[in-house]
XYZ file of C-alpha atoms in Angstrom:
468
model
C 17.039 -14.595 -9.018
C 18.085 -15.905 -12.405
C 19.223 -13.526 -15.113
C 19.900 -13.832 -18.788
C 23.404 -13.567 -20.183
C 24.612 -10.020 -20.413
C 22.227 -8.624 -17.839
C 23.706 -5.575 -16.180
C 24.032 -5.310 -12.444
C 24.110 -2.556 -9.874
C 26.565 -2.697 -6.997
C 25.795 -1.455 -3.519
C 28.261 -1.697 -0.650
C 29.723 -4.915 -1.952
C 26.362 -6.462 -2.902
C 25.158 -6.933 -6.434
C 21.559 -6.375 -7.473
C 20.659 -8.343 -10.568
C 18.895 -6.338 -13.274
C 16.471 -9.145 -14.062
C 12.987 -7.638 -13.715
C 11.079 -6.718 -16.861
C 8.128 -4.346 -17.156
C 5.384 -6.883 -16.437
C 7.280 -8.540 -13.606
C 7.481 -5.162 -11.850
C 3.822 -4.400 -12.580
C 2.896 -7.821 -11.182
C 4.840 -7.148 -7.992
C 3.071 -3.806 -7.616
C -0.366 -5.334 -8.149
C 0.437 -8.119 -5.727
C 1.380 -5.584 -3.075
C -1.894 -3.737 -3.733
C -3.870 -6.961 -3.076
C -6.771 -6.710 -5.618
C -9.233 -8.650 -3.417
C -9.135 -5.825 -0.853
C -11.956 -4.205 -2.861
C -14.308 -6.795 -1.339
C -12.893 -6.363 2.160
C -13.657 -2.637 2.344
C -16.777 -2.705 0.157
C -19.299 -2.659 3.011
C -17.819 0.289 4.901
C -17.293 2.329 1.728
C -20.821 1.583 0.537
C -22.179 2.724 3.896
C -20.098 5.916 3.999
C -20.750 6.964 0.371
C -24.471 6.175 0.287
C -23.782 3.201 -2.011
C -21.547 4.620 -4.750
C -18.364 2.609 -4.165
C -17.264 2.705 -7.850
C -17.458 6.511 -7.825
C -15.197 6.614 -4.765
C -12.709 4.375 -6.591
C -12.894 6.569 -9.691
C -12.084 9.687 -7.654
C -9.209 7.903 -5.914
C -7.911 6.582 -9.243
C -7.811 10.087 -10.738
C -5.868 11.364 -7.717
C -3.486 8.397 -7.808
C -2.801 8.864 -11.535
C -1.520 12.400 -10.994
C 0.684 11.113 -8.173
C 1.832 8.124 -10.258
C 2.985 10.501 -12.990
C 5.039 12.359 -10.379
C 6.496 9.090 -9.070
C 7.461 8.195 -12.639
C 9.267 11.491 -13.135
C 11.163 11.193 -9.863
C 12.114 7.541 -10.435
C 13.615 8.607 -13.748
C 15.491 11.525 -12.195
C 16.701 9.535 -9.162
C 16.879 5.950 -10.477
C 18.298 4.339 -7.329
C 16.010 2.245 -5.157
C 14.053 4.561 -2.931
C 10.653 6.007 -2.157
C 8.905 9.234 -1.222
C 11.334 10.197 1.544
C 14.283 9.566 -0.779
C 12.870 11.907 -3.404
C 11.968 14.590 -0.858
C 15.362 14.343 0.822
C 17.195 14.819 -2.460
C 14.939 17.473 -4.006
C 13.675 19.542 -1.054
C 15.728 19.109 2.134
C 17.019 16.192 4.249
C 14.988 17.327 7.270
C 11.767 17.462 5.256
C 12.618 14.053 3.818
C 13.061 12.714 7.350
C 9.606 13.947 8.357
C 7.998 12.397 5.271
C 9.793 9.142 6.056
C 8.677 9.316 9.680
C 4.999 9.696 8.747
C 5.378 6.933 6.132
C 6.644 4.664 8.892
C 3.008 4.406 10.023
C 2.181 2.654 6.723
C 5.039 0.183 6.992
C 4.372 -0.710 10.631
C 0.589 -1.033 10.345
C 0.299 -2.809 6.976
C 1.207 -6.212 8.501
C -1.490 -5.619 11.121
C -4.061 -4.908 8.389
C -3.262 -8.176 6.658
C -3.592 -9.975 9.990
C -6.931 -8.266 10.627
C -8.287 -9.283 7.216
C -7.157 -12.892 7.675
C -8.863 -12.870 11.083
C -12.145 -11.713 9.537
C -11.980 -14.471 6.889
C -11.459 -17.222 9.425
C -14.092 -15.803 11.766
C -16.628 -16.005 8.915
C -15.700 -19.614 8.146
C -15.359 -20.718 11.785
C -17.633 -18.411 13.813
C -17.429 -20.597 16.922
C -13.697 -19.877 17.364
C -12.726 -16.513 18.966
C -10.987 -14.151 16.567
C -8.003 -13.494 18.833
C -6.933 -17.123 18.447
C -6.568 -16.652 14.672
C -4.594 -13.458 15.260
C -2.136 -15.251 17.530
C -1.736 -18.198 15.130
C -1.275 -15.934 12.092
C 1.283 -13.698 13.817
C 3.200 -16.713 15.105
C 3.361 -18.373 11.671
C 4.277 -15.266 9.669
C 6.810 -14.080 12.237
C 8.450 -17.523 12.255
C 8.644 -17.676 8.468
C 10.216 -14.216 8.202
C 12.454 -14.989 11.197
C 13.976 -17.928 9.315
C 14.307 -16.315 5.890
C 13.465 -13.020 4.165
C 13.912 -14.237 0.605
C 11.093 -14.727 -1.861
C 10.496 -14.594 -5.603
C 8.366 -12.579 -7.963
C 7.181 -15.876 -9.516
C 5.328 -16.913 -6.336
C 3.806 -13.445 -6.107
C 2.670 -13.662 -9.730
C 1.002 -17.053 -9.249
C -0.948 -15.805 -6.224
C -1.911 -12.661 -8.131
C -3.162 -14.589 -11.190
C -5.190 -16.947 -8.976
C -6.844 -14.008 -7.197
C -7.715 -12.212 -10.439
C -9.145 -15.388 -12.018
C -11.411 -15.903 -9.007
C -12.485 -12.247 -9.174
C -13.314 -12.703 -12.882
C -15.451 -15.767 -12.055
C -17.230 -13.724 -9.397
C -18.021 -10.948 -11.892
C -19.398 -13.491 -14.398
C -21.677 -14.979 -11.722
C -22.926 -11.513 -10.737
C -23.656 -10.637 -14.385
C -25.616 -13.880 -14.803
C -27.677 -13.095 -11.694
C -28.360 -9.522 -12.861
C -29.448 -10.743 -16.320
C -31.755 -13.274 -14.659
C -33.216 -10.543 -12.441
C -33.835 -8.319 -15.477
C -35.512 -11.234 -17.252
C -37.938 -11.564 -14.362
C -38.826 -7.894 -14.602
C -36.637 -6.610 -11.753
C -35.076 -3.252 -12.558
C -31.272 -3.052 -12.548
C -30.274 0.678 -12.761
C -26.875 0.593 -14.450
C -25.864 4.169 -13.502
C -26.842 3.877 -9.822
C -23.325 2.774 -8.680
C -22.046 6.165 -9.873
C -24.973 8.468 -9.250
C -28.386 8.504 -7.574
C -30.394 10.753 -5.295
C -28.790 11.469 -1.954
C -25.152 11.247 -3.081
C -22.960 14.105 -1.846
C -19.402 15.037 -2.789
C -18.381 15.089 0.871
C -19.477 11.475 1.283
C -17.703 10.461 -1.920
C -14.466 12.100 -0.732
C -14.790 10.266 2.578
C -15.129 7.014 0.667
C -12.210 7.934 -1.578
C -9.958 8.396 1.468
C -10.817 4.841 2.521
C -10.243 3.252 -0.885
C -6.901 5.051 -1.208
C -5.816 2.237 1.077
C -6.467 -0.125 -1.861
C -3.859 1.691 -3.979
C -1.128 1.624 -1.357
C 1.647 -0.437 -2.855
C 1.757 1.051 -6.344
C 4.624 3.225 -5.111
C 6.423 0.118 -3.842
C 7.584 -0.593 -7.393
C 10.036 2.312 -7.055
C 12.004 -0.008 -4.769
C 12.781 -2.164 -7.815
C 14.528 0.610 -9.754
C 17.932 -1.028 -9.345
C 16.644 -4.427 -10.455
C 14.740 -3.312 -13.544
C 16.301 -4.448 -16.824
C 16.491 -0.758 -17.675
C 15.544 2.249 -15.482
C 13.571 3.648 -18.437
C 10.696 1.216 -17.807
C 10.038 2.489 -14.267
C 7.692 5.409 -15.143
C 5.600 3.072 -17.337
C 5.598 0.362 -14.668
C 4.315 2.786 -12.022
C 1.569 4.205 -14.245
C 0.506 0.763 -15.518
C 0.292 -0.545 -11.959
C -2.093 2.265 -11.009
C -4.194 2.005 -14.186
C -4.519 -1.796 -14.162
C -5.061 -1.927 -10.399
C -7.620 0.879 -10.629
C -9.426 -0.895 -13.484
C -9.641 -4.107 -11.452
C -11.021 -2.204 -8.469
C -13.521 -0.283 -10.620
C -14.910 -3.338 -12.408
C -15.174 -5.395 -9.225
C -16.741 -2.516 -7.270
C -19.217 -1.697 -10.060
C -20.675 -5.177 -10.388
C -20.621 -5.744 -6.640
C -22.551 -2.477 -6.171
C -25.103 -3.568 -8.785
C -25.529 -6.854 -6.920
C -25.656 -5.165 -3.506
C -27.302 -1.750 -4.061
C -27.357 -1.052 -0.307
C -24.918 -1.673 2.530
C -27.830 -2.946 4.601
C -27.319 -6.291 2.857
C -24.378 -6.928 5.194
C -24.230 -7.495 8.970
C -22.673 -4.660 10.980
C -19.742 -6.764 12.155
C -18.889 -7.682 8.549
C -18.884 -4.004 7.532
C -16.482 -3.128 10.349
C -13.972 -5.857 9.450
C -14.390 -7.437 6.001
C -17.400 -8.073 3.766
C -15.537 -10.436 1.420
C -16.806 -13.706 2.989
C -20.366 -12.362 3.167
C -20.257 -11.229 -0.472
C -19.090 -14.673 -1.568
C -21.780 -16.394 0.496
C -24.659 -14.291 -0.852
C -23.553 -14.490 -4.496
C -22.566 -18.154 -4.733
C -23.301 -19.883 -1.449
C -20.739 -21.706 0.703
C -18.748 -22.884 -2.353
C -18.068 -19.371 -3.728
C -17.560 -18.104 -0.193
C -14.806 -20.669 0.303
C -13.207 -20.000 -3.106
C -13.375 -16.197 -2.820
C -12.074 -16.357 0.730
C -9.240 -18.615 -0.465
C -8.330 -16.049 -3.131
C -8.427 -13.256 -0.593
C -6.467 -15.378 1.866
C -3.698 -16.100 -0.656
C -3.443 -12.475 -1.788
C -3.502 -11.160 1.769
C -0.981 -13.723 3.014
C 1.430 -12.843 0.189
C 1.040 -9.153 1.004
C 1.393 -9.904 4.709
C 4.678 -11.753 4.272
C 6.060 -9.005 2.028
C 4.971 -6.127 4.258
C 6.226 -7.816 7.450
C 9.618 -8.475 5.897
C 9.745 -4.998 4.355
C 9.190 -3.084 7.564
C 11.632 -5.359 9.423
C 14.230 -4.597 6.754
C 13.452 -0.881 6.868
C 13.856 -0.795 10.654
C 17.181 -2.605 10.216
C 18.439 0.048 7.808
C 17.259 2.809 10.146
C 19.129 1.094 12.974
C 22.317 0.775 10.922
C 22.095 4.449 9.998
C 21.497 5.437 13.649
C 18.072 6.889 12.925
C 16.859 4.387 15.556
C 18.974 2.827 18.359
C 21.523 0.692 16.517
C 22.020 -1.916 19.226
C 18.416 -3.099 18.952
C 17.196 -2.208 15.478
C 20.521 -2.795 13.718
C 21.005 -6.312 15.097
C 21.227 -9.295 12.716
C 21.015 -12.824 14.062
C 24.279 -14.614 13.091
C 22.454 -17.939 12.659
C 19.411 -16.910 10.611
C 20.962 -13.769 9.051
C 17.718 -11.895 9.695
C 16.916 -8.806 11.834
C 15.209 -10.951 14.455
C 14.394 -8.226 17.006
C 12.644 -6.150 14.328
C 10.744 -9.163 13.011
C 9.477 -10.090 16.470
C 8.592 -6.443 17.215
C 6.451 -6.204 14.057
C 4.809 -9.503 14.981
C 3.955 -8.183 18.439
C 2.479 -4.991 16.963
C 0.389 -7.115 14.584
C -1.214 -8.822 17.591
C -3.184 -5.589 18.066
C -5.288 -6.737 15.096
C -7.394 -8.544 17.693
C -8.604 -5.200 19.076
C -8.985 -2.854 16.066
C -11.258 -2.528 13.043
C -10.123 -2.400 9.426
C -11.673 1.045 8.939
C -9.632 2.707 11.687
C -6.302 1.057 10.841
C -6.780 1.818 7.134
C -7.371 5.467 8.035
C -4.110 5.624 10.025
C -2.235 4.076 7.097
C -3.795 6.540 4.677
C -2.565 9.425 6.841
C 1.051 8.547 6.166
C 0.457 7.482 2.574
C -1.308 10.686 1.565
C 1.436 12.783 3.186
C 4.000 10.849 1.157
C 1.978 11.179 -2.064
C 1.587 14.924 -1.535
C 5.315 15.451 -1.074
C 6.250 13.357 -4.098
C 4.282 15.913 -6.125
C 6.150 18.680 -4.267
C 9.426 16.936 -5.162
C 8.707 17.194 -8.886
C 8.295 20.963 -8.610
C 11.380 21.302 -6.400
C 13.635 19.052 -8.497
C 12.686 20.002 -12.030
C 11.175 23.496 -11.891
C 13.345 24.966 -9.123
C 16.639 23.046 -8.942
C 16.988 22.385 -12.667
C 15.219 25.539 -13.848
C 12.832 23.669 -16.156
C 10.077 26.295 -16.064
C 10.739 28.397 -19.158
C 8.498 26.730 -21.753
C 4.738 26.027 -21.621
C 5.510 22.301 -21.797
C 7.847 22.495 -18.808
C 5.388 24.597 -16.813
C 2.602 22.108 -17.508
C 4.730 19.005 -16.822
C 6.726 20.155 -13.814
C 4.459 22.693 -12.129
C 0.794 22.356 -13.174
C 0.437 18.537 -13.132
C 2.228 17.969 -9.802
C 0.410 20.966 -8.281
C -2.930 19.373 -9.215
C -1.774 16.082 -7.702
C -0.635 17.903 -4.557
C -3.989 19.655 -4.126
C -6.012 16.488 -4.762
C -4.058 14.378 -2.280
C -4.299 17.247 0.197
C -8.103 17.262 -0.164
C -8.266 13.529 0.543
C -5.940 13.944 3.527
C -8.217 16.629 4.977
C -11.180 14.218 4.715
C -9.551 11.437 6.731
C -11.156 9.899 9.808
C -10.854 12.365 12.719
C -9.120 9.803 14.955
C -6.560 9.127 12.221
C -5.861 12.844 11.830
C -5.368 13.307 15.581
C -3.230 10.191 15.970
C -1.239 10.955 12.827
C -0.531 14.523 13.881
C 0.623 13.316 17.308
C 2.956 10.837 15.583
C 4.243 13.657 13.344
C 4.877 15.882 16.372
C 6.868 13.072 18.026
C 8.896 12.754 14.837
C 9.637 16.480 14.811
C 10.878 16.389 18.410
C 12.984 13.324 17.574
C 14.407 15.173 14.561
C 15.437 18.046 16.848
C 17.255 15.556 19.085
C 18.983 13.769 16.186
C 20.176 17.013 14.606
C 21.024 18.761 17.915
C 18.575 21.527 17.100
C 19.196 21.383 13.317
C 22.961 21.832 13.802
C 23.785 18.387 12.381
C 22.842 16.609 9.185
C 20.029 14.124 9.760
C 20.730 10.443 9.102
C 18.986 8.803 6.151
C 16.095 6.383 6.453
C 17.530 4.248 3.685
C 20.784 3.292 2.016
C 21.571 2.688 -1.624
C 20.016 -0.760 -1.676
C 16.420 -2.038 -1.568
C 14.255 -1.889 1.507
C 11.822 -4.634 0.482
C 14.153 -7.525 1.132
C 11.409 -10.166 1.012
C 10.776 -9.860 -2.700
C 14.381 -9.421 -3.726
C 17.505 -11.513 -3.840
C 20.726 -9.701 -3.029
C 23.787 -11.635 -4.077
């Protein structure tokens, strides 16, 4: 990465991280990780589960995420090194609790590449229905795994270009939908403008169920905390986190609102599209094969960028865990001397991603949300533990509101969403958590030893960073 003269650097075990990322570069990276076009992928299933109030589900999720984003901002300011939820929990609560949060978060990291593969599969199936979906899964996994195998470096500039392209296409889509709605109104067809937020038959339980699904859309806003050591100044991190959530949430809300106006019922989509991705079908019905191809291209670019980043990120995270003896070092800590990449980890993630041929987006998203919502809940807990308890900042009304009331609200809200997850995700997630607890007992010899860290004082998302 290039830096201007005088840019400060942060050293980590002999490496130097360039402080070259400004506010909007970090926000762009966060939005790119969130993949804005995912609103169209999950639209059908959320519309079905909420009785056709997708924007309301996004609004509820946005409110929850904003409380959590505020907590992330506070913790990134207090602990400005590159890290994430488990780092904050480890430092503010207890290393063992941090380990468990990191263990549950591992579900997100491992399954996110599979989700991207699954979405790409659904796009290509829609465009080439005569070709079996598993073939696309194999091709995608082979290509992405090979690319990451050879190099884990990338730039924020490429991410930004893909992001801008996706948002421009989404804006064109919204304009086309508005034109069609105006035409329908001109012909005397009623277009109820409040229906996407409220109509008869809508229940709060259904909305919460939908909100747990669309939380998946926000996953990635917390990834910007990984750039704390490369920000031009650590002071911009709280703003970057909050702006990522607000701008991402606004994009989701606008896109979901006009899509819901155009498709007032989920019955407009085939069942198989609802289970995987409705993006190609939405493009086809709004603008014919041309818009379908363009919208799918936008989704493809955004998803591919996210897929490369997430695949490299989890490979890098497994490498760090191997080096720190959280996982067997001989396998997970290995670096290929020729490619200088953690090849075993990269291939392992690629093999796991092959399971995209057998699962639906709804189920995998629910499993990812299990880990994400646990992490979000404990980031709110970290604020209370770090500021109110450890630093004693609970003596003034302002402190009580900032460091107890706000994070407590965020903790309760994320807990409510967690409780409304898909039953299979809850069962599978709890089993994974139980395995992690047993593994923690083994690592610590029955809590008699200090647990090894998931991370080290350098970034985990090696794909989007240059370490020199």
